[in-house]
Short mmCIF file of N, CA and C in Angstrom, two decimals:
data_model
loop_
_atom_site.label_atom_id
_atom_site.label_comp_id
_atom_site.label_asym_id
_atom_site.label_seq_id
_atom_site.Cartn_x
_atom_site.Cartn_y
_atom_site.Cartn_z
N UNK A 1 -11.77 -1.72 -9.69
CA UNK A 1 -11.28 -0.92 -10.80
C UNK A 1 -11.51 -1.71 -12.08
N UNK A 2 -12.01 -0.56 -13.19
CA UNK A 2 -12.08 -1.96 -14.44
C UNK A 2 -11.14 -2.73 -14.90
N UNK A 3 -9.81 -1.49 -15.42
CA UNK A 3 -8.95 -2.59 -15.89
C UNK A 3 -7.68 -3.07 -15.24
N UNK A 4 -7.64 -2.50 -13.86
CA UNK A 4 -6.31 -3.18 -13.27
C UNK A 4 -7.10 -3.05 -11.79
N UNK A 5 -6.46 -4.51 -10.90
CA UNK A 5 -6.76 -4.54 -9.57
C UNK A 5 -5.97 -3.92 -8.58
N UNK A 6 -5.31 -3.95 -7.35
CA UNK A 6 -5.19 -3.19 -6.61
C UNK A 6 -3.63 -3.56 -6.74
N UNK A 7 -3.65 -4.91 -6.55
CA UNK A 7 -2.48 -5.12 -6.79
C UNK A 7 -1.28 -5.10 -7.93
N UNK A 8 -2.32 -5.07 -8.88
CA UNK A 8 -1.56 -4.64 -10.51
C UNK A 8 -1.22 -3.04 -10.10
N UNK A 9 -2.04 -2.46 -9.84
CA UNK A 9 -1.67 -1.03 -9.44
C UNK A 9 -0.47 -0.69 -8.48
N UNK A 10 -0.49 -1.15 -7.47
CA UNK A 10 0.48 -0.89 -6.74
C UNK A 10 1.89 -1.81 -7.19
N UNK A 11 2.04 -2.94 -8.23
CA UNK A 11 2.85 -2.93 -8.72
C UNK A 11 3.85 -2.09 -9.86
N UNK A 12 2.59 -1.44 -10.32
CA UNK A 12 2.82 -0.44 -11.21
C UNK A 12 3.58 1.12 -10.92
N UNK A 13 3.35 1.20 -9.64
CA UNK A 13 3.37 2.82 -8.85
C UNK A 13 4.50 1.87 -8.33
N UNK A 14 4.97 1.24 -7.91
CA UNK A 14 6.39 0.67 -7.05
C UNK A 14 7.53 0.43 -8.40
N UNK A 15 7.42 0.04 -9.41
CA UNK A 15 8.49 0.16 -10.55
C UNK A 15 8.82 1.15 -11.27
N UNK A 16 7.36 2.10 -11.08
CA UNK A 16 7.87 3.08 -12.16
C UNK A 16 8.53 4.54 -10.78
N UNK A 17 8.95 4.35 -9.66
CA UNK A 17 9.02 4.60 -8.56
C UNK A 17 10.99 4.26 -8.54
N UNK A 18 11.22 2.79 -8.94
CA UNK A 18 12.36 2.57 -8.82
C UNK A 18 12.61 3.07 -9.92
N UNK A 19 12.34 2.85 -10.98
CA UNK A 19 13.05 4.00 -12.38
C UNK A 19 13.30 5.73 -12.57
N UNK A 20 12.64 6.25 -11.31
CA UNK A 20 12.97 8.01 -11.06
C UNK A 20 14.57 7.98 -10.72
N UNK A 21 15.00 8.98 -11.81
CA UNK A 21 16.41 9.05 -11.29
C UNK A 21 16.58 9.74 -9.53
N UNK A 22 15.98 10.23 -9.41
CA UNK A 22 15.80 10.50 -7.29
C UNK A 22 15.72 9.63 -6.64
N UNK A 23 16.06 8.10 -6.51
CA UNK A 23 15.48 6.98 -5.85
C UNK A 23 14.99 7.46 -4.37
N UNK A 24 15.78 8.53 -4.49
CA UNK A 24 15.80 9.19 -2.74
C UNK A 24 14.80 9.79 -2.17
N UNK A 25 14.01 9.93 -3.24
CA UNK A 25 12.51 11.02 -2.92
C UNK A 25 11.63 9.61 -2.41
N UNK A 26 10.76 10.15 -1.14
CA UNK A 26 9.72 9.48 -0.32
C UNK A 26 8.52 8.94 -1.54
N UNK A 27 8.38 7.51 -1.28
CA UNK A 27 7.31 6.79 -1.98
C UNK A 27 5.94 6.76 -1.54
N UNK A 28 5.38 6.85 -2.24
CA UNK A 28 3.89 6.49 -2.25
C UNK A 28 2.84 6.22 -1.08
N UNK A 29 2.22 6.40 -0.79
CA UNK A 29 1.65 5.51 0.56
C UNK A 29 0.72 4.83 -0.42
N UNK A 30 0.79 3.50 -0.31
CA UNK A 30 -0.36 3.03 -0.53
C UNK A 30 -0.97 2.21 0.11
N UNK A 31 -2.46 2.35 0.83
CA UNK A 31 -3.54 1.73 1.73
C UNK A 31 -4.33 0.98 1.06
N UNK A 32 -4.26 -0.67 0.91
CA UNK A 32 -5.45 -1.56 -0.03
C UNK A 32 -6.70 -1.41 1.67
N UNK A 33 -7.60 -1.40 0.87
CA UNK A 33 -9.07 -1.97 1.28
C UNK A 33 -9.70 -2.69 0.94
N UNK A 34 -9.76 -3.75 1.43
CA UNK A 34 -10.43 -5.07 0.78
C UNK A 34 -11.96 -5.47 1.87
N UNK A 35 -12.69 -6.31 1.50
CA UNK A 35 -13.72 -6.86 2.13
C UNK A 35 -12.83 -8.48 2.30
N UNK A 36 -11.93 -9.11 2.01
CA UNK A 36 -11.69 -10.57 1.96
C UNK A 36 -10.38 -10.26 3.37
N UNK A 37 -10.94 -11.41 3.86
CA UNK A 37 -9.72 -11.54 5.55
C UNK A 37 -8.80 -12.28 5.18
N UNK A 38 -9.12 -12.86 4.00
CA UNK A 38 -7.90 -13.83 4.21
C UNK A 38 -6.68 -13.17 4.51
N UNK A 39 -6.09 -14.00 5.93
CA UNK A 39 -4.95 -14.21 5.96
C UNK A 39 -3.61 -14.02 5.04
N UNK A 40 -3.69 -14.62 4.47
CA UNK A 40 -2.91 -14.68 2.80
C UNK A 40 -2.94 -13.37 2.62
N UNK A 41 -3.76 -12.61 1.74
CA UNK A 41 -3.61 -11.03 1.31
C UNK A 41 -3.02 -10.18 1.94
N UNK A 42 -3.15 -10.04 3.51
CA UNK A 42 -2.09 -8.68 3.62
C UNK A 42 -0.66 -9.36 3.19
N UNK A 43 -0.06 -10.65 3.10
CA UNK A 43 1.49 -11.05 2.65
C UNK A 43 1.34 -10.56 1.53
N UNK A 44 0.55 -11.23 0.69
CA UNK A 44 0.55 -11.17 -0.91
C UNK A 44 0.69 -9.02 -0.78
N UNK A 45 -0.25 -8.45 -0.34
CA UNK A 45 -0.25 -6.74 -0.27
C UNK A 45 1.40 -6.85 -0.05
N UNK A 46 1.80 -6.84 0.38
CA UNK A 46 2.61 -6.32 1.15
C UNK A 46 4.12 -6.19 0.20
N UNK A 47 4.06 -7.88 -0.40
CA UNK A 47 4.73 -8.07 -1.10
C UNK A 47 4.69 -7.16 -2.57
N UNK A 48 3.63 -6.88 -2.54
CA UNK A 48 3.57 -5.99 -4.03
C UNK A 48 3.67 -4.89 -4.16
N UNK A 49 4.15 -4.41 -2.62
CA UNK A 49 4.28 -2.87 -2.52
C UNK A 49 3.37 -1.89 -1.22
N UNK A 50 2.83 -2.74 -1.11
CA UNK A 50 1.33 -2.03 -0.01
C UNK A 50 1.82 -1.41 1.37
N UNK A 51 2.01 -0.31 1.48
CA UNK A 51 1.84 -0.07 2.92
C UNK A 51 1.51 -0.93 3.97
N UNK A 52 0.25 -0.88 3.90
CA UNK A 52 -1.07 -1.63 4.64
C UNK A 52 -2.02 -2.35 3.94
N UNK A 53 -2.55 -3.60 4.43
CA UNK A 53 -3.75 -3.67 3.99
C UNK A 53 -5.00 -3.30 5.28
N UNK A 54 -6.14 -2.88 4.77
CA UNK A 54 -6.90 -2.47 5.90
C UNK A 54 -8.66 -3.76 5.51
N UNK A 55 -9.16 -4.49 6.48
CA UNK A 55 -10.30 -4.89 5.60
C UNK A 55 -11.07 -3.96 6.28
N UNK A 56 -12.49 -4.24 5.36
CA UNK A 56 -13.93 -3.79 5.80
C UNK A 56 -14.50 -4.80 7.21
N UNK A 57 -15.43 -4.40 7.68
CA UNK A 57 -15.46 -2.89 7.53
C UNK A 57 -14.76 -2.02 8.76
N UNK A 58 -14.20 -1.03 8.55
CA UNK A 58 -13.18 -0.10 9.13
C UNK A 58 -13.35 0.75 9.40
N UNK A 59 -12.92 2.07 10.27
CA UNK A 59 -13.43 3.13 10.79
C UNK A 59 -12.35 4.22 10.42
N UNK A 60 -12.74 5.49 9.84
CA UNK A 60 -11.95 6.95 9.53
C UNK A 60 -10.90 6.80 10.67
N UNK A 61 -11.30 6.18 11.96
CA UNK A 61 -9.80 5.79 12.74
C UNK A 61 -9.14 4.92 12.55
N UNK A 62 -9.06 4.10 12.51
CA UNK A 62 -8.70 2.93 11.81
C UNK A 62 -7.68 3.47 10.16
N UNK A 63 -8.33 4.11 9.35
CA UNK A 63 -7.43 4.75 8.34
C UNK A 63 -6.69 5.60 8.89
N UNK A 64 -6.87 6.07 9.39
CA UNK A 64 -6.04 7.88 9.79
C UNK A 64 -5.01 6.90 10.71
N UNK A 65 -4.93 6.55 11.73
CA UNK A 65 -3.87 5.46 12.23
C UNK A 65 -3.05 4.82 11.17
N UNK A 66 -3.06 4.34 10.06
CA UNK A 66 -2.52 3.70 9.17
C UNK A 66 -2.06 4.86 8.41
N UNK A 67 -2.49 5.57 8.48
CA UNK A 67 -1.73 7.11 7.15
C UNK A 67 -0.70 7.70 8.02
N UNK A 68 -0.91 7.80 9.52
CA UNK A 68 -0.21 8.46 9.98
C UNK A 68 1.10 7.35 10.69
N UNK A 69 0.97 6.21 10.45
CA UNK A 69 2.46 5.40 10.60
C UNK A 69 2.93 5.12 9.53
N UNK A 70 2.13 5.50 8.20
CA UNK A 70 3.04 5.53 7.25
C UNK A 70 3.62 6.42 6.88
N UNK A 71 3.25 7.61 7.37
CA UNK A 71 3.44 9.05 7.25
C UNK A 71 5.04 8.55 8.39
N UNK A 72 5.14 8.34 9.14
CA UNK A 72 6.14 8.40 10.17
C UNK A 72 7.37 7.21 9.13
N UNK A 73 7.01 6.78 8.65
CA UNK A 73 7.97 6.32 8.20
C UNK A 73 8.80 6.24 6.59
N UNK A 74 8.04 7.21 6.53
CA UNK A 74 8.79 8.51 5.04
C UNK A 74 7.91 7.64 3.90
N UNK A 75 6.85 6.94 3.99
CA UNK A 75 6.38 6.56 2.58
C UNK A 75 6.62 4.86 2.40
N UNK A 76 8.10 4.42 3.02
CA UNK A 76 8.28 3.13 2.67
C UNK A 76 7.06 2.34 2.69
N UNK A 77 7.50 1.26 1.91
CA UNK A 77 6.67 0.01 2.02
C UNK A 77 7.54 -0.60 2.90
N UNK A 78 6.51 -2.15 3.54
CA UNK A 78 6.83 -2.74 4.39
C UNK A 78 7.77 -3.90 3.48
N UNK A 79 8.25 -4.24 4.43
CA UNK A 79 9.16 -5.25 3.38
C UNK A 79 9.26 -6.53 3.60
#
């Protein structure tokens, strides 16, 4: 993305998320896709709000599995 990365983003969609007077309404799913394994990144994802992180390269099963356990669990992020 040009001017914000994935993780600026999903910090962004997770605060302005806690400021809805509904706190109660289901959040976001959000799925990072990265090409980098490190280890490190899905914590760092995770911590900033991420559902999942998924790397490359990955299969339409592989996503749809990840939408649909986040789907099962009303939107939360992992914590």
């Amino acid at each position: 993305m040009p001017l914000l990365d994935g993780l600026a983003v999903t910090k962004a969609i997770r605060k302005h998320e806690a400021t809805r007077e509904a706190k109660q309404k289901k959040h976001c799913t959000i799925i990072g896709i990265s090409g980098n394994d490190n280890p490190q990144l899905s914590d760092i994802c995770r911590k900033a709000g991420m559902n999942h992180l998924l790397v490359k390269p990955l299969t339409l099963t592989d996503l749809h599995q990840h939408i649909k356990e986040s789907a099962n669990q009303g939107g939360r992020p992992h914590g």
